[in-house]
């Protein structure tokens, strides 16, 4: 496979990529969905077509496509000089700034695979991802939101057995710690790299995750580019589009629905904001004349409320606001358009593939109450019961799907593949949905116990494991309970190892944070109980625990 000596051995059951069945792949090619282009081809085409058009704007920089192309060339060469070779994985943990775009496209040009980490990831997630991807480098920033990312990255590099370089982007001269490579020094003489195969894996995206740490999702140039091109058609992305990455740029939603890549494919402009707070993001909308953005529901609420109260910023350039990642309450959906003066588009998607949009010619009632329909006529969706049989039309059930941009398996994870895919390769989304008469999807909830906290996914199992590591905790269960702002909030129930000396709830939350978990996974509420309620068969009843919380809240 690779010349790297530290690369873990790969067995057949731990395949890095599960191909589509031959006849489907053939159909997707014949129909022109898989167009045989790479992301580097796309950038080169846009550079050739619109060299002087603004490609990227952030708080401090503004680059044309020609500028971006030059920076991508230099960085790709610099990374190659550092020893990064095609096919190797490189983790990226960068905030929303121009160099994020440069780094992603430099890796594409070089043929190395970005692994898209989020700025909120901490040692638990990054170490697991470094191991599972066998990444040869981690690109990060010295500091973001008062957190020392460079030290975190060096710790992660020290915790993995293989060699991993830490590359740090810093605006200050003293920002590069010993042992790290200065991002700014990675400027090599431009050279030609072998073109990647369009059918090969372009990058590893991360799953929202329902069990353990995030799973790695291998996406090919062919399949992902199709999803971007199709998103552009539906969302009407043109060379005049200015897309604002307000959510973390590495997430699938701002990346490709239609997102950053949609803007680059269309020859439009990508604007990035370090913070999605209205006071910062609205300033960027005004400055860059942003036309389109994507928000999770809690942010959509914050922006809507801010606009309703009146803002001094001129946000009149906004044409389209996409809302997705978690269920957008109907009441909020109805307020977005009047408040922000931009049309609402709901999006229900997943990093594994399937993306659904409401359409611009849908009646308002559909746009505000449904999550739209699959974007491709080649998407196949079924709603099934727990035995895998189709439910009657219009009934609620489990959504399963296959199609031209939905993966057939995770990266080197046979266990997860067995759980998340049917025997014939359909992806089990874990979502409980129903279809209306017109074929629109309404998301009703989750079958699998991951908690959707305002678009950020929390695996109950992952947090429970961390809680169990505390010596004063005998058992732990994490559940989600409805929250008016976040959709769901996380509540941890724990049993004390010594009932006479129960742990303090503040101590437990601090413990989880210090174990190196992303902050959004720290339980919002911790409750110590004497025993857990049980179901008829003696399992801990998550349902009763949820009820307990609701009852407590009502009595409070
Ligand atoms: C997006 O991707 P992920 O991978 O972080 O999370 C996927 C899960 C879905 O399976 C579903 O449970 C939930 O997030 N979800 C929604 C939703 N959009 C996503 N639940 C209800 N309503 C919605 N509109 O979150 C993602 C990827 C691409 C585009 C948009 C979102």
JSON list of C-alpha atoms in Angstrom, two decimals, residues 11-218:
[
{"chain": "A", "resi": 11, "resn": "UNK", "atom": "CA", "xyz": [-6.78, -6.61, 7.02]},
{"chain": "A", "resi": 12, "resn": "UNK", "atom": "CA", "xyz": [-9.57, -7.30, 4.54]},
{"chain": "A", "resi": 13, "resn": "UNK", "atom": "CA", "xyz": [-12.24, -6.68, 7.15]},
{"chain": "A", "resi": 14, "resn": "UNK", "atom": "CA", "xyz": [-10.74, -3.29, 7.96]},
{"chain": "A", "resi": 15, "resn": "UNK", "atom": "CA", "xyz": [-10.93, -1.90, 4.44]},
{"chain": "A", "resi": 16, "resn": "UNK", "atom": "CA", "xyz": [-10.21, 1.79, 4.09]},
{"chain": "A", "resi": 17, "resn": "UNK", "atom": "CA", "xyz": [-12.84, 2.13, 1.38]},
{"chain": "A", "resi": 18, "resn": "UNK", "atom": "CA", "xyz": [-15.91, 0.07, 0.50]},
{"chain": "A", "resi": 19, "resn": "UNK", "atom": "CA", "xyz": [-16.73, 0.50, -3.20]},
{"chain": "A", "resi": 20, "resn": "UNK", "atom": "CA", "xyz": [-20.20, 0.89, -4.65]},
{"chain": "A", "resi": 21, "resn": "UNK", "atom": "CA", "xyz": [-21.57, -2.23, -6.38]},
{"chain": "A", "resi": 22, "resn": "UNK", "atom": "CA", "xyz": [-20.20, -2.30, -9.94]},
{"chain": "A", "resi": 23, "resn": "UNK", "atom": "CA", "xyz": [-23.54, -1.83, -11.67]},
{"chain": "A", "resi": 24, "resn": "UNK", "atom": "CA", "xyz": [-24.40, 1.24, -9.56]},
{"chain": "A", "resi": 25, "resn": "UNK", "atom": "CA", "xyz": [-20.96, 2.76, -10.15]},
{"chain": "A", "resi": 26, "resn": "UNK", "atom": "CA", "xyz": [-21.36, 2.15, -13.84]},
{"chain": "A", "resi": 27, "resn": "UNK", "atom": "CA", "xyz": [-24.78, 3.82, -13.85]},
{"chain": "A", "resi": 28, "resn": "UNK", "atom": "CA", "xyz": [-23.54, 6.87, -11.91]},
{"chain": "A", "resi": 29, "resn": "UNK", "atom": "CA", "xyz": [-20.74, 7.29, -14.46]},
{"chain": "A", "resi": 30, "resn": "UNK", "atom": "CA", "xyz": [-22.96, 6.69, -17.47]},
{"chain": "A", "resi": 31, "resn": "UNK", "atom": "CA", "xyz": [-25.47, 9.27, -16.22]},
{"chain": "A", "resi": 32, "resn": "UNK", "atom": "CA", "xyz": [-22.66, 11.78, -15.79]},
{"chain": "A", "resi": 33, "resn": "UNK", "atom": "CA", "xyz": [-23.07, 12.11, -12.03]},
{"chain": "A", "resi": 34, "resn": "UNK", "atom": "CA", "xyz": [-19.53, 10.99, -11.41]},
{"chain": "A", "resi": 35, "resn": "UNK", "atom": "CA", "xyz": [-17.83, 13.32, -13.82]},
{"chain": "A", "resi": 36, "resn": "UNK", "atom": "CA", "xyz": [-14.26, 12.08, -13.48]},
{"chain": "A", "resi": 37, "resn": "UNK", "atom": "CA", "xyz": [-12.90, 15.32, -12.01]},
{"chain": "A", "resi": 38, "resn": "UNK", "atom": "CA", "xyz": [-10.89, 15.99, -8.88]},
{"chain": "A", "resi": 39, "resn": "UNK", "atom": "CA", "xyz": [-11.07, 18.91, -6.46]},
{"chain": "A", "resi": 40, "resn": "UNK", "atom": "CA", "xyz": [-7.75, 20.12, -7.79]},
{"chain": "A", "resi": 41, "resn": "UNK", "atom": "CA", "xyz": [-9.18, 20.08, -11.34]},
{"chain": "A", "resi": 42, "resn": "UNK", "atom": "CA", "xyz": [-12.05, 22.21, -10.07]},
{"chain": "A", "resi": 43, "resn": "UNK", "atom": "CA", "xyz": [-9.78, 24.79, -8.48]},
{"chain": "A", "resi": 44, "resn": "UNK", "atom": "CA", "xyz": [-7.59, 24.97, -11.59]},
{"chain": "A", "resi": 45, "resn": "UNK", "atom": "CA", "xyz": [-10.66, 25.47, -13.78]},
{"chain": "A", "resi": 46, "resn": "UNK", "atom": "CA", "xyz": [-11.96, 28.27, -11.60]},
{"chain": "A", "resi": 47, "resn": "UNK", "atom": "CA", "xyz": [-8.51, 29.91, -11.49]},
{"chain": "A", "resi": 48, "resn": "UNK", "atom": "CA", "xyz": [-8.37, 29.77, -15.29]},
{"chain": "A", "resi": 49, "resn": "UNK", "atom": "CA", "xyz": [-11.89, 31.14, -15.70]},
{"chain": "A", "resi": 50, "resn": "UNK", "atom": "CA", "xyz": [-11.84, 33.91, -13.07]},
{"chain": "A", "resi": 51, "resn": "UNK", "atom": "CA", "xyz": [-8.28, 34.63, -11.96]},
{"chain": "A", "resi": 52, "resn": "UNK", "atom": "CA", "xyz": [-9.02, 38.12, -10.62]},
{"chain": "A", "resi": 53, "resn": "UNK", "atom": "CA", "xyz": [-12.28, 37.28, -8.87]},
{"chain": "A", "resi": 54, "resn": "UNK", "atom": "CA", "xyz": [-12.18, 37.28, -5.06]},
{"chain": "A", "resi": 55, "resn": "UNK", "atom": "CA", "xyz": [-11.81, 33.69, -3.89]},
{"chain": "A", "resi": 56, "resn": "UNK", "atom": "CA", "xyz": [-11.42, 34.10, -0.13]},
{"chain": "A", "resi": 57, "resn": "UNK", "atom": "CA", "xyz": [-12.13, 36.85, 2.42]},
{"chain": "A", "resi": 58, "resn": "UNK", "atom": "CA", "xyz": [-11.56, 36.69, 6.16]},
{"chain": "A", "resi": 59, "resn": "UNK", "atom": "CA", "xyz": [-11.07, 39.31, 8.86]},
{"chain": "A", "resi": 60, "resn": "UNK", "atom": "CA", "xyz": [-7.55, 40.12, 7.66]},
{"chain": "A", "resi": 61, "resn": "UNK", "atom": "CA", "xyz": [-7.11, 38.76, 4.15]},
{"chain": "A", "resi": 62, "resn": "UNK", "atom": "CA", "xyz": [-8.62, 38.95, 0.73]},
{"chain": "A", "resi": 63, "resn": "UNK", "atom": "CA", "xyz": [-7.26, 36.69, -2.02]},
{"chain": "A", "resi": 64, "resn": "UNK", "atom": "CA", "xyz": [-8.15, 36.41, -5.67]},
{"chain": "A", "resi": 65, "resn": "UNK", "atom": "CA", "xyz": [-8.27, 32.98, -7.30]},
{"chain": "A", "resi": 66, "resn": "UNK", "atom": "CA", "xyz": [-4.82, 33.70, -8.74]},
{"chain": "A", "resi": 67, "resn": "UNK", "atom": "CA", "xyz": [-3.51, 34.50, -5.23]},
{"chain": "A", "resi": 68, "resn": "UNK", "atom": "CA", "xyz": [-5.10, 31.35, -3.83]},
{"chain": "A", "resi": 69, "resn": "UNK", "atom": "CA", "xyz": [-3.64, 29.21, -6.60]},
{"chain": "A", "resi": 70, "resn": "UNK", "atom": "CA", "xyz": [-0.15, 30.53, -5.93]},
{"chain": "A", "resi": 71, "resn": "UNK", "atom": "CA", "xyz": [-0.46, 29.94, -2.19]},
{"chain": "A", "resi": 72, "resn": "UNK", "atom": "CA", "xyz": [-1.79, 26.44, -2.78]},
{"chain": "A", "resi": 73, "resn": "UNK", "atom": "CA", "xyz": [1.15, 25.66, -5.09]},
{"chain": "A", "resi": 74, "resn": "UNK", "atom": "CA", "xyz": [3.69, 26.89, -2.56]},
{"chain": "A", "resi": 75, "resn": "UNK", "atom": "CA", "xyz": [2.13, 25.08, 0.38]},
{"chain": "A", "resi": 76, "resn": "UNK", "atom": "CA", "xyz": [1.71, 21.81, -1.54]},
{"chain": "A", "resi": 77, "resn": "UNK", "atom": "CA", "xyz": [5.41, 21.95, -2.39]},
{"chain": "A", "resi": 78, "resn": "UNK", "atom": "CA", "xyz": [6.31, 22.86, 1.20]},
{"chain": "A", "resi": 79, "resn": "UNK", "atom": "CA", "xyz": [4.35, 19.91, 2.53]},
{"chain": "A", "resi": 80, "resn": "UNK", "atom": "CA", "xyz": [6.01, 17.62, -0.01]},
{"chain": "A", "resi": 81, "resn": "UNK", "atom": "CA", "xyz": [9.44, 18.92, 1.10]},
{"chain": "A", "resi": 82, "resn": "UNK", "atom": "CA", "xyz": [8.44, 18.08, 4.65]},
{"chain": "A", "resi": 83, "resn": "UNK", "atom": "CA", "xyz": [7.91, 14.50, 3.51]},
{"chain": "A", "resi": 84, "resn": "UNK", "atom": "CA", "xyz": [4.15, 14.32, 3.02]},
{"chain": "A", "resi": 85, "resn": "UNK", "atom": "CA", "xyz": [3.36, 12.00, 0.11]},
{"chain": "A", "resi": 86, "resn": "UNK", "atom": "CA", "xyz": [0.20, 11.23, -1.89]},
{"chain": "A", "resi": 87, "resn": "UNK", "atom": "CA", "xyz": [-2.31, 9.05, -0.08]},
{"chain": "A", "resi": 88, "resn": "UNK", "atom": "CA", "xyz": [-1.07, 9.96, 3.40]},
{"chain": "A", "resi": 89, "resn": "UNK", "atom": "CA", "xyz": [-3.50, 11.50, 5.86]},
{"chain": "A", "resi": 90, "resn": "UNK", "atom": "CA", "xyz": [-3.04, 14.98, 7.34]},
{"chain": "A", "resi": 91, "resn": "UNK", "atom": "CA", "xyz": [-5.28, 16.22, 10.14]},
{"chain": "A", "resi": 92, "resn": "UNK", "atom": "CA", "xyz": [-6.47, 19.81, 9.94]},
{"chain": "A", "resi": 93, "resn": "UNK", "atom": "CA", "xyz": [-7.66, 21.63, 13.05]},
{"chain": "A", "resi": 94, "resn": "UNK", "atom": "CA", "xyz": [-7.92, 25.24, 11.98]},
{"chain": "A", "resi": 95, "resn": "UNK", "atom": "CA", "xyz": [-10.40, 27.97, 12.82]},
{"chain": "A", "resi": 96, "resn": "UNK", "atom": "CA", "xyz": [-12.33, 29.69, 10.01]},
{"chain": "A", "resi": 97, "resn": "UNK", "atom": "CA", "xyz": [-9.58, 31.66, 8.32]},
{"chain": "A", "resi": 98, "resn": "UNK", "atom": "CA", "xyz": [-8.22, 31.92, 4.79]},
{"chain": "A", "resi": 99, "resn": "UNK", "atom": "CA", "xyz": [-5.38, 29.45, 5.38]},
{"chain": "A", "resi": 100, "resn": "UNK", "atom": "CA", "xyz": [-7.93, 26.74, 6.02]},
{"chain": "A", "resi": 101, "resn": "UNK", "atom": "CA", "xyz": [-8.97, 26.91, 2.34]},
{"chain": "A", "resi": 102, "resn": "UNK", "atom": "CA", "xyz": [-5.34, 27.10, 1.26]},
{"chain": "A", "resi": 103, "resn": "UNK", "atom": "CA", "xyz": [-4.44, 24.01, 3.31]},
{"chain": "A", "resi": 104, "resn": "UNK", "atom": "CA", "xyz": [-7.33, 21.89, 2.07]},
{"chain": "A", "resi": 105, "resn": "UNK", "atom": "CA", "xyz": [-6.57, 22.65, -1.57]},
{"chain": "A", "resi": 106, "resn": "UNK", "atom": "CA", "xyz": [-2.81, 22.22, -1.07]},
{"chain": "A", "resi": 107, "resn": "UNK", "atom": "CA", "xyz": [-3.46, 18.71, 0.24]},
{"chain": "A", "resi": 108, "resn": "UNK", "atom": "CA", "xyz": [-5.75, 18.02, -2.72]},
{"chain": "A", "resi": 109, "resn": "UNK", "atom": "CA", "xyz": [-3.03, 19.26, -5.11]},
{"chain": "A", "resi": 110, "resn": "UNK", "atom": "CA", "xyz": [-0.46, 17.05, -3.44]},
{"chain": "A", "resi": 111, "resn": "UNK", "atom": "CA", "xyz": [-2.84, 14.10, -3.33]},
{"chain": "A", "resi": 112, "resn": "UNK", "atom": "CA", "xyz": [-2.71, 13.76, 0.46]},
{"chain": "A", "resi": 113, "resn": "UNK", "atom": "CA", "xyz": [-5.97, 13.26, 2.35]},
{"chain": "A", "resi": 114, "resn": "UNK", "atom": "CA", "xyz": [-7.24, 15.94, 4.76]},
{"chain": "A", "resi": 115, "resn": "UNK", "atom": "CA", "xyz": [-8.82, 14.62, 7.96]},
{"chain": "A", "resi": 116, "resn": "UNK", "atom": "CA", "xyz": [-11.35, 17.25, 8.98]},
{"chain": "A", "resi": 117, "resn": "UNK", "atom": "CA", "xyz": [-11.13, 17.88, 12.73]},
{"chain": "A", "resi": 118, "resn": "UNK", "atom": "CA", "xyz": [-13.19, 20.54, 14.47]},
{"chain": "A", "resi": 119, "resn": "UNK", "atom": "CA", "xyz": [-11.61, 23.35, 16.52]},
{"chain": "A", "resi": 120, "resn": "UNK", "atom": "CA", "xyz": [-13.57, 22.11, 19.55]},
{"chain": "A", "resi": 121, "resn": "UNK", "atom": "CA", "xyz": [-11.93, 18.67, 19.49]},
{"chain": "A", "resi": 122, "resn": "UNK", "atom": "CA", "xyz": [-9.60, 18.00, 22.38]},
{"chain": "A", "resi": 123, "resn": "UNK", "atom": "CA", "xyz": [-7.06, 15.30, 23.23]},
{"chain": "A", "resi": 124, "resn": "UNK", "atom": "CA", "xyz": [-9.54, 12.41, 23.48]},
{"chain": "A", "resi": 125, "resn": "UNK", "atom": "CA", "xyz": [-10.89, 12.97, 19.98]},
{"chain": "A", "resi": 126, "resn": "UNK", "atom": "CA", "xyz": [-7.66, 14.07, 18.30]},
{"chain": "A", "resi": 127, "resn": "UNK", "atom": "CA", "xyz": [-5.63, 11.19, 19.71]},
{"chain": "A", "resi": 128, "resn": "UNK", "atom": "CA", "xyz": [-8.20, 8.64, 18.60]},
{"chain": "A", "resi": 129, "resn": "UNK", "atom": "CA", "xyz": [-8.38, 10.23, 15.14]},
{"chain": "A", "resi": 130, "resn": "UNK", "atom": "CA", "xyz": [-4.60, 10.40, 14.83]},
{"chain": "A", "resi": 131, "resn": "UNK", "atom": "CA", "xyz": [-4.44, 6.69, 15.59]},
{"chain": "A", "resi": 132, "resn": "UNK", "atom": "CA", "xyz": [-7.32, 5.59, 13.39]},
{"chain": "A", "resi": 133, "resn": "UNK", "atom": "CA", "xyz": [-6.16, 7.66, 10.41]},
{"chain": "A", "resi": 134, "resn": "UNK", "atom": "CA", "xyz": [-2.42, 7.11, 11.06]},
{"chain": "A", "resi": 135, "resn": "UNK", "atom": "CA", "xyz": [-2.04, 10.78, 10.14]},
{"chain": "A", "resi": 136, "resn": "UNK", "atom": "CA", "xyz": [1.52, 11.88, 9.36]},
{"chain": "A", "resi": 137, "resn": "UNK", "atom": "CA", "xyz": [0.87, 15.51, 10.29]},
{"chain": "A", "resi": 138, "resn": "UNK", "atom": "CA", "xyz": [-1.55, 17.76, 12.14]},
{"chain": "A", "resi": 139, "resn": "UNK", "atom": "CA", "xyz": [-2.02, 21.33, 10.95]},
{"chain": "A", "resi": 140, "resn": "UNK", "atom": "CA", "xyz": [-3.23, 23.64, 13.67]},
{"chain": "A", "resi": 141, "resn": "UNK", "atom": "CA", "xyz": [-3.09, 27.19, 14.99]},
{"chain": "A", "resi": 142, "resn": "UNK", "atom": "CA", "xyz": [-1.16, 28.47, 17.99]},
{"chain": "A", "resi": 143, "resn": "UNK", "atom": "CA", "xyz": [-4.22, 29.76, 19.81]},
{"chain": "A", "resi": 144, "resn": "UNK", "atom": "CA", "xyz": [-7.92, 30.07, 19.20]},
{"chain": "A", "resi": 145, "resn": "UNK", "atom": "CA", "xyz": [-10.55, 31.27, 21.67]},
{"chain": "A", "resi": 146, "resn": "UNK", "atom": "CA", "xyz": [-7.88, 31.43, 24.38]},
{"chain": "A", "resi": 147, "resn": "UNK", "atom": "CA", "xyz": [-7.04, 27.75, 23.95]},
{"chain": "A", "resi": 148, "resn": "UNK", "atom": "CA", "xyz": [-3.47, 26.59, 23.27]},
{"chain": "A", "resi": 149, "resn": "UNK", "atom": "CA", "xyz": [-3.92, 24.36, 20.23]},
{"chain": "A", "resi": 150, "resn": "UNK", "atom": "CA", "xyz": [-0.20, 24.02, 19.57]},
{"chain": "A", "resi": 151, "resn": "UNK", "atom": "CA", "xyz": [0.43, 22.35, 22.93]},
{"chain": "A", "resi": 152, "resn": "UNK", "atom": "CA", "xyz": [-2.58, 20.11, 22.42]},
{"chain": "A", "resi": 153, "resn": "UNK", "atom": "CA", "xyz": [-1.23, 19.03, 19.02]},
{"chain": "A", "resi": 154, "resn": "UNK", "atom": "CA", "xyz": [2.22, 18.28, 20.45]},
{"chain": "A", "resi": 155, "resn": "UNK", "atom": "CA", "xyz": [0.64, 16.20, 23.22]},
{"chain": "A", "resi": 156, "resn": "UNK", "atom": "CA", "xyz": [-1.35, 14.26, 20.64]},
{"chain": "A", "resi": 157, "resn": "UNK", "atom": "CA", "xyz": [1.78, 13.66, 18.55]},
{"chain": "A", "resi": 158, "resn": "UNK", "atom": "CA", "xyz": [3.51, 12.39, 21.68]},
{"chain": "A", "resi": 159, "resn": "UNK", "atom": "CA", "xyz": [0.64, 10.04, 22.48]},
{"chain": "A", "resi": 160, "resn": "UNK", "atom": "CA", "xyz": [0.60, 8.16, 19.18]},
{"chain": "A", "resi": 161, "resn": "UNK", "atom": "CA", "xyz": [3.11, 5.47, 18.28]},
{"chain": "A", "resi": 162, "resn": "UNK", "atom": "CA", "xyz": [3.78, 6.55, 14.72]},
{"chain": "A", "resi": 163, "resn": "UNK", "atom": "CA", "xyz": [5.62, 9.73, 13.66]},
{"chain": "A", "resi": 164, "resn": "UNK", "atom": "CA", "xyz": [3.37, 12.73, 13.36]},
{"chain": "A", "resi": 165, "resn": "UNK", "atom": "CA", "xyz": [4.56, 16.25, 12.56]},
{"chain": "A", "resi": 166, "resn": "UNK", "atom": "CA", "xyz": [2.85, 19.23, 14.15]},
{"chain": "A", "resi": 167, "resn": "UNK", "atom": "CA", "xyz": [2.46, 22.24, 11.86]},
{"chain": "A", "resi": 168, "resn": "UNK", "atom": "CA", "xyz": [1.46, 25.48, 13.58]},
{"chain": "A", "resi": 169, "resn": "UNK", "atom": "CA", "xyz": [0.02, 28.59, 12.00]},
{"chain": "A", "resi": 170, "resn": "UNK", "atom": "CA", "xyz": [0.79, 31.68, 14.04]},
{"chain": "A", "resi": 171, "resn": "UNK", "atom": "CA", "xyz": [0.45, 35.41, 13.52]},
{"chain": "A", "resi": 172, "resn": "UNK", "atom": "CA", "xyz": [3.11, 36.18, 16.14]},
{"chain": "A", "resi": 173, "resn": "UNK", "atom": "CA", "xyz": [6.82, 35.54, 15.85]},
{"chain": "A", "resi": 174, "resn": "UNK", "atom": "CA", "xyz": [7.00, 33.61, 19.12]},
{"chain": "A", "resi": 175, "resn": "UNK", "atom": "CA", "xyz": [3.96, 31.47, 18.39]},
{"chain": "A", "resi": 176, "resn": "UNK", "atom": "CA", "xyz": [5.75, 28.37, 17.14]},
{"chain": "A", "resi": 177, "resn": "UNK", "atom": "CA", "xyz": [6.72, 26.07, 20.03]},
{"chain": "A", "resi": 178, "resn": "UNK", "atom": "CA", "xyz": [9.76, 23.79, 19.99]},
{"chain": "A", "resi": 179, "resn": "UNK", "atom": "CA", "xyz": [9.08, 20.61, 18.14]},
{"chain": "A", "resi": 180, "resn": "UNK", "atom": "CA", "xyz": [6.56, 22.17, 15.77]},
{"chain": "A", "resi": 181, "resn": "UNK", "atom": "CA", "xyz": [6.96, 23.25, 12.14]},
{"chain": "A", "resi": 182, "resn": "UNK", "atom": "CA", "xyz": [6.09, 26.85, 11.25]},
{"chain": "A", "resi": 183, "resn": "UNK", "atom": "CA", "xyz": [3.20, 26.85, 8.75]},
{"chain": "A", "resi": 184, "resn": "UNK", "atom": "CA", "xyz": [4.65, 30.06, 7.32]},
{"chain": "A", "resi": 185, "resn": "UNK", "atom": "CA", "xyz": [7.90, 28.29, 6.45]},
{"chain": "A", "resi": 186, "resn": "UNK", "atom": "CA", "xyz": [6.16, 25.74, 4.23]},
{"chain": "A", "resi": 187, "resn": "UNK", "atom": "CA", "xyz": [6.77, 27.48, 0.93]},
{"chain": "A", "resi": 188, "resn": "UNK", "atom": "CA", "xyz": [8.36, 25.29, -1.70]},
{"chain": "A", "resi": 189, "resn": "UNK", "atom": "CA", "xyz": [9.10, 25.88, -5.36]},
{"chain": "A", "resi": 190, "resn": "UNK", "atom": "CA", "xyz": [5.93, 24.99, -7.30]},
{"chain": "A", "resi": 191, "resn": "UNK", "atom": "CA", "xyz": [6.07, 21.63, -9.04]},
{"chain": "A", "resi": 192, "resn": "UNK", "atom": "CA", "xyz": [3.84, 19.14, -10.77]},
{"chain": "A", "resi": 193, "resn": "UNK", "atom": "CA", "xyz": [2.19, 16.40, -8.76]},
{"chain": "A", "resi": 194, "resn": "UNK", "atom": "CA", "xyz": [0.57, 13.31, -10.19]},
{"chain": "A", "resi": 195, "resn": "UNK", "atom": "CA", "xyz": [-3.16, 13.88, -10.66]},
{"chain": "A", "resi": 196, "resn": "UNK", "atom": "CA", "xyz": [-5.34, 11.97, -8.18]},
{"chain": "A", "resi": 197, "resn": "UNK", "atom": "CA", "xyz": [-7.75, 9.36, -9.50]},
{"chain": "A", "resi": 198, "resn": "UNK", "atom": "CA", "xyz": [-11.26, 10.88, -9.47]},
{"chain": "A", "resi": 199, "resn": "UNK", "atom": "CA", "xyz": [-12.59, 7.59, -8.10]},
{"chain": "A", "resi": 200, "resn": "UNK", "atom": "CA", "xyz": [-10.10, 7.61, -5.21]},
{"chain": "A", "resi": 201, "resn": "UNK", "atom": "CA", "xyz": [-10.71, 8.84, -1.67]},
{"chain": "A", "resi": 202, "resn": "UNK", "atom": "CA", "xyz": [-10.21, 12.63, -1.51]},
{"chain": "A", "resi": 203, "resn": "UNK", "atom": "CA", "xyz": [-10.44, 13.13, 2.26]},
{"chain": "A", "resi": 204, "resn": "UNK", "atom": "CA", "xyz": [-11.76, 11.72, 5.51]},
{"chain": "A", "resi": 205, "resn": "UNK", "atom": "CA", "xyz": [-14.79, 13.47, 6.94]},
{"chain": "A", "resi": 206, "resn": "UNK", "atom": "CA", "xyz": [-15.93, 12.79, 10.52]},
{"chain": "A", "resi": 207, "resn": "UNK", "atom": "CA", "xyz": [-19.20, 11.24, 11.54]},
{"chain": "A", "resi": 208, "resn": "UNK", "atom": "CA", "xyz": [-21.53, 13.05, 13.89]},
{"chain": "A", "resi": 209, "resn": "UNK", "atom": "CA", "xyz": [-20.99, 9.86, 15.83]},
{"chain": "A", "resi": 210, "resn": "UNK", "atom": "CA", "xyz": [-23.39, 7.80, 17.87]},
{"chain": "A", "resi": 211, "resn": "UNK", "atom": "CA", "xyz": [-20.89, 5.43, 19.42]},
{"chain": "A", "resi": 212, "resn": "UNK", "atom": "CA", "xyz": [-17.46, 6.25, 20.79]},
{"chain": "A", "resi": 213, "resn": "UNK", "atom": "CA", "xyz": [-15.19, 8.75, 19.08]},
{"chain": "A", "resi": 214, "resn": "UNK", "atom": "CA", "xyz": [-15.99, 10.09, 15.60]},
{"chain": "A", "resi": 215, "resn": "UNK", "atom": "CA", "xyz": [-15.77, 7.54, 12.81]},
{"chain": "A", "resi": 216, "resn": "UNK", "atom": "CA", "xyz": [-13.82, 8.34, 9.66]},
{"chain": "A", "resi": 217, "resn": "UNK", "atom": "CA", "xyz": [-15.82, 8.72, 6.46]},
{"chain": "A", "resi": 218, "resn": "UNK", "atom": "CA", "xyz": [-13.96, 8.18, 3.19]}
]
